[in-house]
Tab-separated table of N, CA and C in Angstrom:
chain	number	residue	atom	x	y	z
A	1	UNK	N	-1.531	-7.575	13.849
A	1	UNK	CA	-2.910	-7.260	13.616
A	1	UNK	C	-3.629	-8.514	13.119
A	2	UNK	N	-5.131	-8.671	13.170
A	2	UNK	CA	-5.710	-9.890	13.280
A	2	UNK	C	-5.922	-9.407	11.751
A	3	UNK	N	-5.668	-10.687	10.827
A	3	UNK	CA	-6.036	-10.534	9.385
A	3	UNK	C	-7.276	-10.403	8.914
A	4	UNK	N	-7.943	-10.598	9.543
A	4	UNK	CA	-9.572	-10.138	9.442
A	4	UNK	C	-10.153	-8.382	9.881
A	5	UNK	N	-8.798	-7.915	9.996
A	5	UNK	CA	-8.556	-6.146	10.145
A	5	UNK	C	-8.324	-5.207	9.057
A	6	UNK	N	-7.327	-6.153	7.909
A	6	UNK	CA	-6.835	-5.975	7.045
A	6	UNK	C	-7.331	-5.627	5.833
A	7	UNK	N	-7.627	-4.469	5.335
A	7	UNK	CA	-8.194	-4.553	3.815
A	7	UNK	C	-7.397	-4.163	3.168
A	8	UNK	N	-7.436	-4.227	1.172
A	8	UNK	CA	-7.163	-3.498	0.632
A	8	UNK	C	-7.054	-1.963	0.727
A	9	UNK	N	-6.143	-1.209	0.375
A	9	UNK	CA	-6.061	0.232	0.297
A	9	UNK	C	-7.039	0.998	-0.644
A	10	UNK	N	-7.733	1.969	-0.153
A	10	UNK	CA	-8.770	2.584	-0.946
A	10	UNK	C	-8.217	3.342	-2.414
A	11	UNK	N	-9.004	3.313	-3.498
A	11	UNK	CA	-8.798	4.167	-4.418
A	11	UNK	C	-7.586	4.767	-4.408
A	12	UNK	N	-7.990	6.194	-3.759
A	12	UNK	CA	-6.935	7.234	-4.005
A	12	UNK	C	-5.868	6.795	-2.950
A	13	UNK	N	-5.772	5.465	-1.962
A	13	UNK	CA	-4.364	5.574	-1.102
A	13	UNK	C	-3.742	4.136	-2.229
A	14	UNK	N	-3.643	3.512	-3.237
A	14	UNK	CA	-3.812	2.422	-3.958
A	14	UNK	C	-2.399	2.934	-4.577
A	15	UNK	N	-1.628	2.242	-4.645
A	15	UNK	CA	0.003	2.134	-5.471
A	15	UNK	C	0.034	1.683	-6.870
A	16	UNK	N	-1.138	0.370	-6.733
A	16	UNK	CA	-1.285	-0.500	-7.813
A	16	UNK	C	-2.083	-1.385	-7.527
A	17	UNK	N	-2.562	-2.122	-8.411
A	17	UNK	CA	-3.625	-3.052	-8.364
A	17	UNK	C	-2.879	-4.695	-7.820
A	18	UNK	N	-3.437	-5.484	-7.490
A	18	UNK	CA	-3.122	-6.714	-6.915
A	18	UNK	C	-2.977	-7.540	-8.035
A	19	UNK	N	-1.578	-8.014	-8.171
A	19	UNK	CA	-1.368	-9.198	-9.686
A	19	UNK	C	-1.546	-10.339	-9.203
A	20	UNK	N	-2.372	-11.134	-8.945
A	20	UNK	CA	-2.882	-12.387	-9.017
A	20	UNK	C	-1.955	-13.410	-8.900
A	21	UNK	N	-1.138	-13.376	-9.677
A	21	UNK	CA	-0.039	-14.596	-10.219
A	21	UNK	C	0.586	-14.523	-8.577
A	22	UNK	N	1.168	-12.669	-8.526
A	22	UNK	CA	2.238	-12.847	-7.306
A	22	UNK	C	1.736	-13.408	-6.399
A	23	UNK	N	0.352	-12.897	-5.847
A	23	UNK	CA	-0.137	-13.708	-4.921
A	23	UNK	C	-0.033	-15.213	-4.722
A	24	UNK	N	-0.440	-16.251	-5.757
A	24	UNK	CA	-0.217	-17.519	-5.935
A	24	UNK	C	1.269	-17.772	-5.292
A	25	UNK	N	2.211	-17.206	-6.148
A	25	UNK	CA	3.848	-17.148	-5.269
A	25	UNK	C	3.701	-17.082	-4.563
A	26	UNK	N	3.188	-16.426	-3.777
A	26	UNK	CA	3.636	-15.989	-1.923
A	26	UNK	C	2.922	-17.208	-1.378
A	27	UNK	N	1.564	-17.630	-1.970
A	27	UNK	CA	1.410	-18.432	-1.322
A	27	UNK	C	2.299	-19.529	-1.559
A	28	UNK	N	2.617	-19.958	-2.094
A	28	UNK	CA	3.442	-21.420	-2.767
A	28	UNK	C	4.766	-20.754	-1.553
A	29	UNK	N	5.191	-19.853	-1.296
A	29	UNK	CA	6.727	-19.885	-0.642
A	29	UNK	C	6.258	-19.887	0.815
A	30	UNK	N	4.513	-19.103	1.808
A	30	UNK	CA	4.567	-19.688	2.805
A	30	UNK	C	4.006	-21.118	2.791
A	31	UNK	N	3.901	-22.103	1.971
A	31	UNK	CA	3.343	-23.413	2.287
A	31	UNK	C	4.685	-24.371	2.174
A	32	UNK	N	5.545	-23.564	1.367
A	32	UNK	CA	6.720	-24.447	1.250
A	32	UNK	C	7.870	-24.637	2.627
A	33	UNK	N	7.903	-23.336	3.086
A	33	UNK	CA	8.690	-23.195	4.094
A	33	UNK	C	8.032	-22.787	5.231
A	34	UNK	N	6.708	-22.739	5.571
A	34	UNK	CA	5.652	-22.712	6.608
A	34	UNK	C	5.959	-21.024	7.330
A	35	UNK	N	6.541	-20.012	6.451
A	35	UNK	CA	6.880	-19.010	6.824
A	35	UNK	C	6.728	-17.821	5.914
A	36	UNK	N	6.794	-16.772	5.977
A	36	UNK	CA	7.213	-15.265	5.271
A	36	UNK	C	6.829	-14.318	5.692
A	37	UNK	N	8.446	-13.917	6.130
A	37	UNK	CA	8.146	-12.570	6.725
A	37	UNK	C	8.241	-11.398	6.047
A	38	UNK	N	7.149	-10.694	6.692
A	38	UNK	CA	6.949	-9.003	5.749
A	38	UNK	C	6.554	-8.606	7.083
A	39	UNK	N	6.985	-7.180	7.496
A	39	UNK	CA	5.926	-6.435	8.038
A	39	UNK	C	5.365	-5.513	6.601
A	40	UNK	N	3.733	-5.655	6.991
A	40	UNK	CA	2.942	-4.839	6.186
A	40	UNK	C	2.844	-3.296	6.764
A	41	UNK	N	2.821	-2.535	5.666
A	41	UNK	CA	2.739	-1.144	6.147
A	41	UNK	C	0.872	-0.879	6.480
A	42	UNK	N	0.728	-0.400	7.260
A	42	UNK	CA	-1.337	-0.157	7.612
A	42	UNK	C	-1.501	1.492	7.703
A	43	UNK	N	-2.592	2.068	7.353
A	43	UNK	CA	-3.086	3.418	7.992
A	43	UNK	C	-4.518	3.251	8.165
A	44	UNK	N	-4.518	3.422	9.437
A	44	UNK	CA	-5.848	4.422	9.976
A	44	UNK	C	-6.633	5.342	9.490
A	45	UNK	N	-7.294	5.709	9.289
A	45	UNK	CA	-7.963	7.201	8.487
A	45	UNK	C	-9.128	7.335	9.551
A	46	UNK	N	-8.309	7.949	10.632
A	46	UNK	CA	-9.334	8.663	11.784
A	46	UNK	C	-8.726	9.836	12.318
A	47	UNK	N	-9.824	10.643	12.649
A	47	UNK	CA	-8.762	11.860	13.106
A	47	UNK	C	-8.402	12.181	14.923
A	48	UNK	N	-9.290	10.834	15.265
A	48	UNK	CA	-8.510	10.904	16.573
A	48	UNK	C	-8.041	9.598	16.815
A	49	UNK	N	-7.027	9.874	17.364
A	49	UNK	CA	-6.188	8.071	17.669
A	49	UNK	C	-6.007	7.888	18.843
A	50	UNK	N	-7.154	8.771	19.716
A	50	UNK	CA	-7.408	8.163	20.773
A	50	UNK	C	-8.589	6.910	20.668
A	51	UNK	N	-9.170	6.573	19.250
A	51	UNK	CA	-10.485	5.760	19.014
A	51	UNK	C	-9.371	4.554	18.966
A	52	UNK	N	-8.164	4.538	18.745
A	52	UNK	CA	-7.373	3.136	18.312
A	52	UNK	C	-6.983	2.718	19.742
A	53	UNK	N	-7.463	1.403	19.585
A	53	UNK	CA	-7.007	0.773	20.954
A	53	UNK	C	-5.948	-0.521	20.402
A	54	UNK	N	-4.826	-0.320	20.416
A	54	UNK	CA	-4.209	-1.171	19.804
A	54	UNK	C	-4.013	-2.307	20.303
A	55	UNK	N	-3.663	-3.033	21.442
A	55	UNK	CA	-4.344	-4.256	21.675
A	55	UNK	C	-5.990	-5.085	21.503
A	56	UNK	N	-6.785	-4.362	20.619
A	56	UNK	CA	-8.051	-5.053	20.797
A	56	UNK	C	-7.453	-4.813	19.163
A	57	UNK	N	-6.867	-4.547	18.559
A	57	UNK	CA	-6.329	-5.023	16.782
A	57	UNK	C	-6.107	-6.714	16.655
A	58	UNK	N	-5.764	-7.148	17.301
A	58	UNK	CA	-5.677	-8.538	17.596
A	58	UNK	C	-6.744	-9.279	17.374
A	59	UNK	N	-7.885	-8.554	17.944
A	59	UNK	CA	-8.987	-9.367	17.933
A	59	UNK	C	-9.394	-9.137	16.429
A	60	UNK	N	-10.576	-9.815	15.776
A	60	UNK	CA	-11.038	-10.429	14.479
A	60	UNK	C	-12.207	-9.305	14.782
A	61	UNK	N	-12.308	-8.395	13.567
A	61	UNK	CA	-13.051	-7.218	13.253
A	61	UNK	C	-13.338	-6.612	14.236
A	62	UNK	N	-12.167	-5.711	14.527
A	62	UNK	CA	-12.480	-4.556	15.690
A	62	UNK	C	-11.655	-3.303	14.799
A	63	UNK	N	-11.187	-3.068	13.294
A	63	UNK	CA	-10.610	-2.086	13.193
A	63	UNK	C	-10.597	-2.668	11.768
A	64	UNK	N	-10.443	-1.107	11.070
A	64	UNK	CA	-10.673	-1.104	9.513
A	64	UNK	C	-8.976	-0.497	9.207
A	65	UNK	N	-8.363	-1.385	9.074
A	65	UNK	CA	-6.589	-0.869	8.512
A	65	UNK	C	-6.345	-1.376	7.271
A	66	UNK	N	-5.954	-0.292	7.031
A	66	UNK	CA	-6.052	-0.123	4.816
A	66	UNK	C	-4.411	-0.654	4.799
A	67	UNK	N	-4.290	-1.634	3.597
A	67	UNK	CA	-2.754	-2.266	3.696
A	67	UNK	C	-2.107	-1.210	2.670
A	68	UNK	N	-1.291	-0.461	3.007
A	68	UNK	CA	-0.544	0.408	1.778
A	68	UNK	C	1.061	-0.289	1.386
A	69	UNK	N	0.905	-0.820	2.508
A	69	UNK	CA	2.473	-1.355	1.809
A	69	UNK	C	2.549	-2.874	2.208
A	70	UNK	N	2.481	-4.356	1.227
A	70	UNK	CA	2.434	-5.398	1.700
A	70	UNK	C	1.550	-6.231	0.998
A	71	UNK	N	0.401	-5.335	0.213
A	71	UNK	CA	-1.240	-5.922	0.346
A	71	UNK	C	-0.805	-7.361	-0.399
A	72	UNK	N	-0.005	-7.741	-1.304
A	72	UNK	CA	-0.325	-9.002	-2.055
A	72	UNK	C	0.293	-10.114	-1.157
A	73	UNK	N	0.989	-9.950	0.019
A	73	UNK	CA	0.979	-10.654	1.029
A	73	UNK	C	0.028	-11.013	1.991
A	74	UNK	N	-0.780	-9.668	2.235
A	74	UNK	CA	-2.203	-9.644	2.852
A	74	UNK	C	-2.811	-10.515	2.174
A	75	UNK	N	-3.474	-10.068	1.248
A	75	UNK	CA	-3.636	-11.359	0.425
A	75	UNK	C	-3.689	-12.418	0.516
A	76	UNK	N	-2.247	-13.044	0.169
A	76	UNK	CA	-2.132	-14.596	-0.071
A	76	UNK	C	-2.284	-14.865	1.384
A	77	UNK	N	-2.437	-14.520	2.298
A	77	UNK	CA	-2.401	-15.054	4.257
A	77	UNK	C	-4.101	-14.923	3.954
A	78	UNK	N	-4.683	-13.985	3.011
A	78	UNK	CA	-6.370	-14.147	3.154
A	78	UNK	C	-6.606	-15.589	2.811
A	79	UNK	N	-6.016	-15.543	1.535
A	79	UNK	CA	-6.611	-17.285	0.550
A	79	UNK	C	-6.207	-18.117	1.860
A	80	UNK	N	-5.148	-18.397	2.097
A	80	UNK	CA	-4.933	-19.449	3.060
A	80	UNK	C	-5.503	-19.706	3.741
A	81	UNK	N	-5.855	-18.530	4.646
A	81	UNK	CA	-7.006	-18.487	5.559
A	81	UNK	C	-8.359	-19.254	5.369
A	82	UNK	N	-8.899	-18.681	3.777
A	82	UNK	CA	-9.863	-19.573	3.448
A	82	UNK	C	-9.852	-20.960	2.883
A	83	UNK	N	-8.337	-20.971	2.805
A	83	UNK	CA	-8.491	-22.130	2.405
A	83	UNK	C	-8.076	-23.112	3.624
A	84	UNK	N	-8.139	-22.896	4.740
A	84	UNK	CA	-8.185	-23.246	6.274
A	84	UNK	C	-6.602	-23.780	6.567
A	85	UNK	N	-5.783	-23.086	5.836
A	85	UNK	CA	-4.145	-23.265	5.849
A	85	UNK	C	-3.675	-22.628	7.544
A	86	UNK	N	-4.593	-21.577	7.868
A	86	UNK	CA	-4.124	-20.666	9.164
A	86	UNK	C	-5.260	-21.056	9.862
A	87	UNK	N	-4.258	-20.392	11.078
A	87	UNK	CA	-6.026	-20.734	12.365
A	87	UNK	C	-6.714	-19.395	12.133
A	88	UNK	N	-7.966	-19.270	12.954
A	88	UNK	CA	-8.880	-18.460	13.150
A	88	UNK	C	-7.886	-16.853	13.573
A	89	UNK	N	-7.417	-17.391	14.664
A	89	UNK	CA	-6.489	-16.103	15.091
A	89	UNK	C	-5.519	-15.688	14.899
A	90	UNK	N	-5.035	-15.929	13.269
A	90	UNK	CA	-3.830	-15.616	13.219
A	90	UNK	C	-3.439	-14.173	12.844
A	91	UNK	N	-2.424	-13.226	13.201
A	91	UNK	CA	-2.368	-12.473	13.111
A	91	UNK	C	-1.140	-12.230	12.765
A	92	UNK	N	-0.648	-10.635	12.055
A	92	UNK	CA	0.603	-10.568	11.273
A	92	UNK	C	0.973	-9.132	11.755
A	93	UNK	N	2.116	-9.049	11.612
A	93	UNK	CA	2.763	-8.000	12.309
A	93	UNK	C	2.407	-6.470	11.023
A	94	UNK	N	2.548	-5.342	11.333
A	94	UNK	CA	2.283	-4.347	10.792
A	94	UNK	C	2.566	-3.253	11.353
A	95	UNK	N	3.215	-2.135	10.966
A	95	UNK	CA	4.106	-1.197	11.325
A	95	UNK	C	2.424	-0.191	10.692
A	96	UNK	N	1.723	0.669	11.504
A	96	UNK	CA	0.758	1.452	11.678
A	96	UNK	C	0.349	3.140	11.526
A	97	UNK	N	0.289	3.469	10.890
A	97	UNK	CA	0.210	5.081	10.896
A	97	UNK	C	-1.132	5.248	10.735
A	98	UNK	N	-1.204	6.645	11.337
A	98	UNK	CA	-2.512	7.398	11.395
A	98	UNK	C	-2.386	8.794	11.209
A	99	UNK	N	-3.218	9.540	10.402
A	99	UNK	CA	-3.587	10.935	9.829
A	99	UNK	C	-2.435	11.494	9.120
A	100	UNK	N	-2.274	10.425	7.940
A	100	UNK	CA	-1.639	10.721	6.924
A	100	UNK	C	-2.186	11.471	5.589
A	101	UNK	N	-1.318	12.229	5.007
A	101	UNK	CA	-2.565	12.535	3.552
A	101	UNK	C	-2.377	12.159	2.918
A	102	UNK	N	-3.021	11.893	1.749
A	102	UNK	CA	-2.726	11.083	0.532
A	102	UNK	C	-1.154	10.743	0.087
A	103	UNK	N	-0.845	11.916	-0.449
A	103	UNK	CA	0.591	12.034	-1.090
A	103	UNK	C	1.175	11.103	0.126
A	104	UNK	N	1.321	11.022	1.525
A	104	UNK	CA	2.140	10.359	2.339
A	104	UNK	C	1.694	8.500	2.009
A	105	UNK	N	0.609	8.754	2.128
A	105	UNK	CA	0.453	7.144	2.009
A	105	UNK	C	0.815	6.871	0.949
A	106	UNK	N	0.926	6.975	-0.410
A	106	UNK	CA	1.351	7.228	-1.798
A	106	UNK	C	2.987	7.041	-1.197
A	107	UNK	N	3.492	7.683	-0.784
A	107	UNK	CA	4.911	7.252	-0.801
A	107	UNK	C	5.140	6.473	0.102
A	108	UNK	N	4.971	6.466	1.214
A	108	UNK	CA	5.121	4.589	1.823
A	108	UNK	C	4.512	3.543	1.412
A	109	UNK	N	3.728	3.762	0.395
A	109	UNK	CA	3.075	2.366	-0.204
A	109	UNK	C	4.664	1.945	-1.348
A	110	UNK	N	4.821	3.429	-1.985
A	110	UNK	CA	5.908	3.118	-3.045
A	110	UNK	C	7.373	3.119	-2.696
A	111	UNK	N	7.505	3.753	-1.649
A	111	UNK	CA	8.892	3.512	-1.060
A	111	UNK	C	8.659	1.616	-0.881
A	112	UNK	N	7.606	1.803	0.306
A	112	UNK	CA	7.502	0.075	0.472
A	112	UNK	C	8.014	-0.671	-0.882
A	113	UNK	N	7.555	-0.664	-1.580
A	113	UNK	CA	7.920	-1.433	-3.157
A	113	UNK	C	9.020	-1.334	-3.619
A	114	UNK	N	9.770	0.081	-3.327
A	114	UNK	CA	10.985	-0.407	-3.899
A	114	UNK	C	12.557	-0.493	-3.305
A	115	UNK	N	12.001	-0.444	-1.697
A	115	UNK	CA	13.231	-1.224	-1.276
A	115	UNK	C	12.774	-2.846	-0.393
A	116	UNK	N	11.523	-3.100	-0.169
A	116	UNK	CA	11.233	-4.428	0.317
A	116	UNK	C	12.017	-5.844	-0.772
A	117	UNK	N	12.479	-6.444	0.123
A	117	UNK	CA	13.461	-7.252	-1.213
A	117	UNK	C	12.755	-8.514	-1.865
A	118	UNK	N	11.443	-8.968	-0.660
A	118	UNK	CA	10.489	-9.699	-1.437
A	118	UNK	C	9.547	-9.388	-2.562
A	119	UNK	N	9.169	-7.966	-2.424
A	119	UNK	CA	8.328	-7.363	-3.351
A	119	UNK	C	8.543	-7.204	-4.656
A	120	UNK	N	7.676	-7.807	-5.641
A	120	UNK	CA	6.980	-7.525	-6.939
A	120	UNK	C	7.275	-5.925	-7.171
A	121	UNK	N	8.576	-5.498	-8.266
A	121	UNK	CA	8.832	-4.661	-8.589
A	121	UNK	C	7.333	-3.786	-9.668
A	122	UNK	N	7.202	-2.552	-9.250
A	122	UNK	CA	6.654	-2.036	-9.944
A	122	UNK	C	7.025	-1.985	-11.479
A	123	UNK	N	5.752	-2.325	-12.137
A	123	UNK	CA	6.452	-2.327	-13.619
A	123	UNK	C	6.323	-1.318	-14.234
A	124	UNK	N	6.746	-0.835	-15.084
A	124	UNK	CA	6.806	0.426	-15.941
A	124	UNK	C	5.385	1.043	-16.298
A	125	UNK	N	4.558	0.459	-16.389
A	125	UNK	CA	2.893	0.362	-17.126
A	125	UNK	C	2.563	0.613	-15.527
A	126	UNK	N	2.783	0.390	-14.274
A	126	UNK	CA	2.308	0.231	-13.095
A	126	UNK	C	2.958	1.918	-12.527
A	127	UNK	N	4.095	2.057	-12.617
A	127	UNK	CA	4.386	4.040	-12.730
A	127	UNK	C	3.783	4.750	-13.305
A	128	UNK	N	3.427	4.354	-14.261
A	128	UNK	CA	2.720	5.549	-15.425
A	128	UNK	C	1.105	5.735	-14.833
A	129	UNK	N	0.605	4.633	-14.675
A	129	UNK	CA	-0.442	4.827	-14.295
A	129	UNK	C	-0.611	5.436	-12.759
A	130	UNK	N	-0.052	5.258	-12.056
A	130	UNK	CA	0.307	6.090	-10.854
A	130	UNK	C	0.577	7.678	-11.014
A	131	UNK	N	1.258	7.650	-12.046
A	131	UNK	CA	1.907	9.054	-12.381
A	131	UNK	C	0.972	9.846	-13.020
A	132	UNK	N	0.027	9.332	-13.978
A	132	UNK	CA	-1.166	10.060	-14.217
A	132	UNK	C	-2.493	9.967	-13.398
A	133	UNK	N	-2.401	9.239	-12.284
A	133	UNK	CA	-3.406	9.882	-11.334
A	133	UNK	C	-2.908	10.182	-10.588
A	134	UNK	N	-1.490	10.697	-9.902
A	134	UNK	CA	-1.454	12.100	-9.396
A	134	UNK	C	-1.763	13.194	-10.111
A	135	UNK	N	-1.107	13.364	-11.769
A	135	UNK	CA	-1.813	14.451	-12.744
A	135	UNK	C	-2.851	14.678	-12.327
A	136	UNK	N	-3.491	13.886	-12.363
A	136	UNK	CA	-5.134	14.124	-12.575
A	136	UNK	C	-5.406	14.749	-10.946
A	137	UNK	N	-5.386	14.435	-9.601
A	137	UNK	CA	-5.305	14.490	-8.605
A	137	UNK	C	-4.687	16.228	-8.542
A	138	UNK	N	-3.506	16.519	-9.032
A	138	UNK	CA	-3.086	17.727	-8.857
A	138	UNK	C	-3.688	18.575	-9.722
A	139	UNK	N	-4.403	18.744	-11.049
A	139	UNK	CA	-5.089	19.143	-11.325
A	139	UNK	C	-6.022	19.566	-11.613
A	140	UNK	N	-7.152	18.867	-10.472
A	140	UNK	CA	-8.478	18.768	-9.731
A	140	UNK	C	-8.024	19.978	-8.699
A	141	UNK	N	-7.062	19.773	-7.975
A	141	UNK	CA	-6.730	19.996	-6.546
A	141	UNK	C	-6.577	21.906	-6.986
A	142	UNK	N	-5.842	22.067	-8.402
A	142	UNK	CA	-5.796	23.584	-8.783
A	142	UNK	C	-6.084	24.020	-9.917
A	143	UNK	N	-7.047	23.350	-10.269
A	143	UNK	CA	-8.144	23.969	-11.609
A	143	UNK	C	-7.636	25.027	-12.341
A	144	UNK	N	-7.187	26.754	-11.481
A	144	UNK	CA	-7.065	27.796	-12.696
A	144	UNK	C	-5.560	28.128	-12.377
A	145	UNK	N	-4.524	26.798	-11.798
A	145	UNK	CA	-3.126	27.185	-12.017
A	145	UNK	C	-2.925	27.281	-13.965
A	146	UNK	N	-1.589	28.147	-13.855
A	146	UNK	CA	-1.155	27.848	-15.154
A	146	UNK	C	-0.370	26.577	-15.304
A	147	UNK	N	-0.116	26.624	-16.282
A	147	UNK	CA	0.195	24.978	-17.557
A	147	UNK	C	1.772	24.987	-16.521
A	148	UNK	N	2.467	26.324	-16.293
A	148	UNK	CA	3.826	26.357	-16.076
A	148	UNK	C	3.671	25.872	-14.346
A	149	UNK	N	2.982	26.662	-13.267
A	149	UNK	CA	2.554	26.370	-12.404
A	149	UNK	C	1.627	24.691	-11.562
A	150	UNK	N	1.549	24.132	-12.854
A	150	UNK	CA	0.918	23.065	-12.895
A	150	UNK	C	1.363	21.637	-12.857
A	151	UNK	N	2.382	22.114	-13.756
A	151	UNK	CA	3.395	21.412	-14.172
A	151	UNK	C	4.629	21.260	-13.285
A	152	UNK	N	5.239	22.196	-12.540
A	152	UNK	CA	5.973	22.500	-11.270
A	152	UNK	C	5.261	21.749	-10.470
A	153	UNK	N	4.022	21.274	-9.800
A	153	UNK	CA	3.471	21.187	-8.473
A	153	UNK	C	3.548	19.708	-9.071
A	154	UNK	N	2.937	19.140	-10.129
A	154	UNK	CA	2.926	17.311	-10.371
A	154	UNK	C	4.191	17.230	-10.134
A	155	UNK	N	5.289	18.080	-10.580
A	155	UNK	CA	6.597	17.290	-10.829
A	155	UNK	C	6.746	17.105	-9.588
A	156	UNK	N	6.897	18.399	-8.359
A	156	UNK	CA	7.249	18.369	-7.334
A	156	UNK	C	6.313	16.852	-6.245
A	157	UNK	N	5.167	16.639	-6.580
A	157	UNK	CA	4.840	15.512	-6.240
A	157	UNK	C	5.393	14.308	-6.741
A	158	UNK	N	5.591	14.312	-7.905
A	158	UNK	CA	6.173	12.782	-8.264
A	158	UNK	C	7.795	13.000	-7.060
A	159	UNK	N	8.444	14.105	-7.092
A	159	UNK	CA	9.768	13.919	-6.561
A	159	UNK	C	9.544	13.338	-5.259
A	160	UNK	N	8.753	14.059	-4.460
A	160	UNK	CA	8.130	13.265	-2.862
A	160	UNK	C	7.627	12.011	-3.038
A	161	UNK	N	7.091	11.759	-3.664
A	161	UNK	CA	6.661	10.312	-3.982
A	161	UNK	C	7.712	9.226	-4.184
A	162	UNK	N	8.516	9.771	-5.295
A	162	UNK	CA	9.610	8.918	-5.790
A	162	UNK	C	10.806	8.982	-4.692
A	163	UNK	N	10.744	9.911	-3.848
A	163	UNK	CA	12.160	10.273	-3.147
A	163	UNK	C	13.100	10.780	-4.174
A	164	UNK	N	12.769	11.320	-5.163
A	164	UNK	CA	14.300	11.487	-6.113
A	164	UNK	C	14.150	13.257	-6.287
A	165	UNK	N	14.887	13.690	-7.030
A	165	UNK	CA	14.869	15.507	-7.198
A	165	UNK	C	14.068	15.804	-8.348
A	166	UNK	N	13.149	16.810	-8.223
A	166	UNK	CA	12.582	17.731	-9.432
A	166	UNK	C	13.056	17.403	-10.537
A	167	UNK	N	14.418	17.506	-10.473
A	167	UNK	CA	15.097	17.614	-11.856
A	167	UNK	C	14.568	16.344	-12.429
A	168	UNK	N	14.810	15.044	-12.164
A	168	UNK	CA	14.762	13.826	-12.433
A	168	UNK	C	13.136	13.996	-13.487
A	169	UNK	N	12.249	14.070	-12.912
A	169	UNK	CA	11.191	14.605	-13.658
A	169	UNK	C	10.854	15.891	-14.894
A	170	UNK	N	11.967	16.025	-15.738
A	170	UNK	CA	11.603	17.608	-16.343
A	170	UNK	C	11.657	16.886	-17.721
């Protein structure tokens, strides 16, 4: 996909915020070794994917793809870019989904993170805050569940999210 396709992930599809520093790294390791490979994870948010023409992704602003899994690599290939390190057309590989719901992009952003072996481990302060805006998210979503009922449905989301069992959460 042409990096000029590429944005940040919106709000509610967002894993975590972009740490600055890592970025600087990534850049310092593709200038050192003129390389780094990631495929970035992308989604679509259209409900027909007959509008995606995936060879015209190539081209420089023909498609709005939210980075859920990758972005501080996205990133550092942006700075470069501006800092005229890449050509005009350079483009980066990206593994693509379309008409996902939240909770899904939420877990391939975080699966992405924690088996990619280049990736900036989520830090403890970086779960929690994830973990209380699904709270918040699941309890928007069912206003007059009970406390017991309420509490069952976050957990059961963190488990899809995390890939791990209910139990792990009690």
């Amino acid at each position: 996909m042409h990096l000029t396709n590429l944005f940040s992930p919106s709000e509610d599809s967002s894993v975590r915020e972009l740490d600055a520093d890592h970025v600087t790294n990534i850049c310092t390791q593709i200038k050192r070794s003129h390389s780094y490979y990631t495929t970035l994870i992308g989604v679509v948010k259209t409900k027909n994917e007959s509008e995606i023409n995936i060879p015209d992704l190539q081209n420089p602003n023909t498609a709005r793809i939210e980075v859920i899994g990758g972005n501080h690599t996205r990133e550092a290939y942006k700075r470069l870019r501006e800092e005229g390190y890449l050509e005009e057309q350079f483009c980066l590989p990206v593994d693509l989904y379309t008409n996902l719901s939240i909770p899904q992009i939420l877990n391939l952003g975080f699966m992405h993170n924690e088996i990619h072996e280049h990736s900036k481990k989520m830090t403890f302060e970086e779960k929690v805050k994830l973990f209380r805006k699904i709270r918040l998210e699941t309890n928007m979503e069912h206003p007059n569940a009970s406390p017991r009922v309420w509490s069952s449905l976050w957990r059961g989301r963190l488990a899809t999210l995390t890939n791990r069992s209910v139990s792990t959460f009690v």
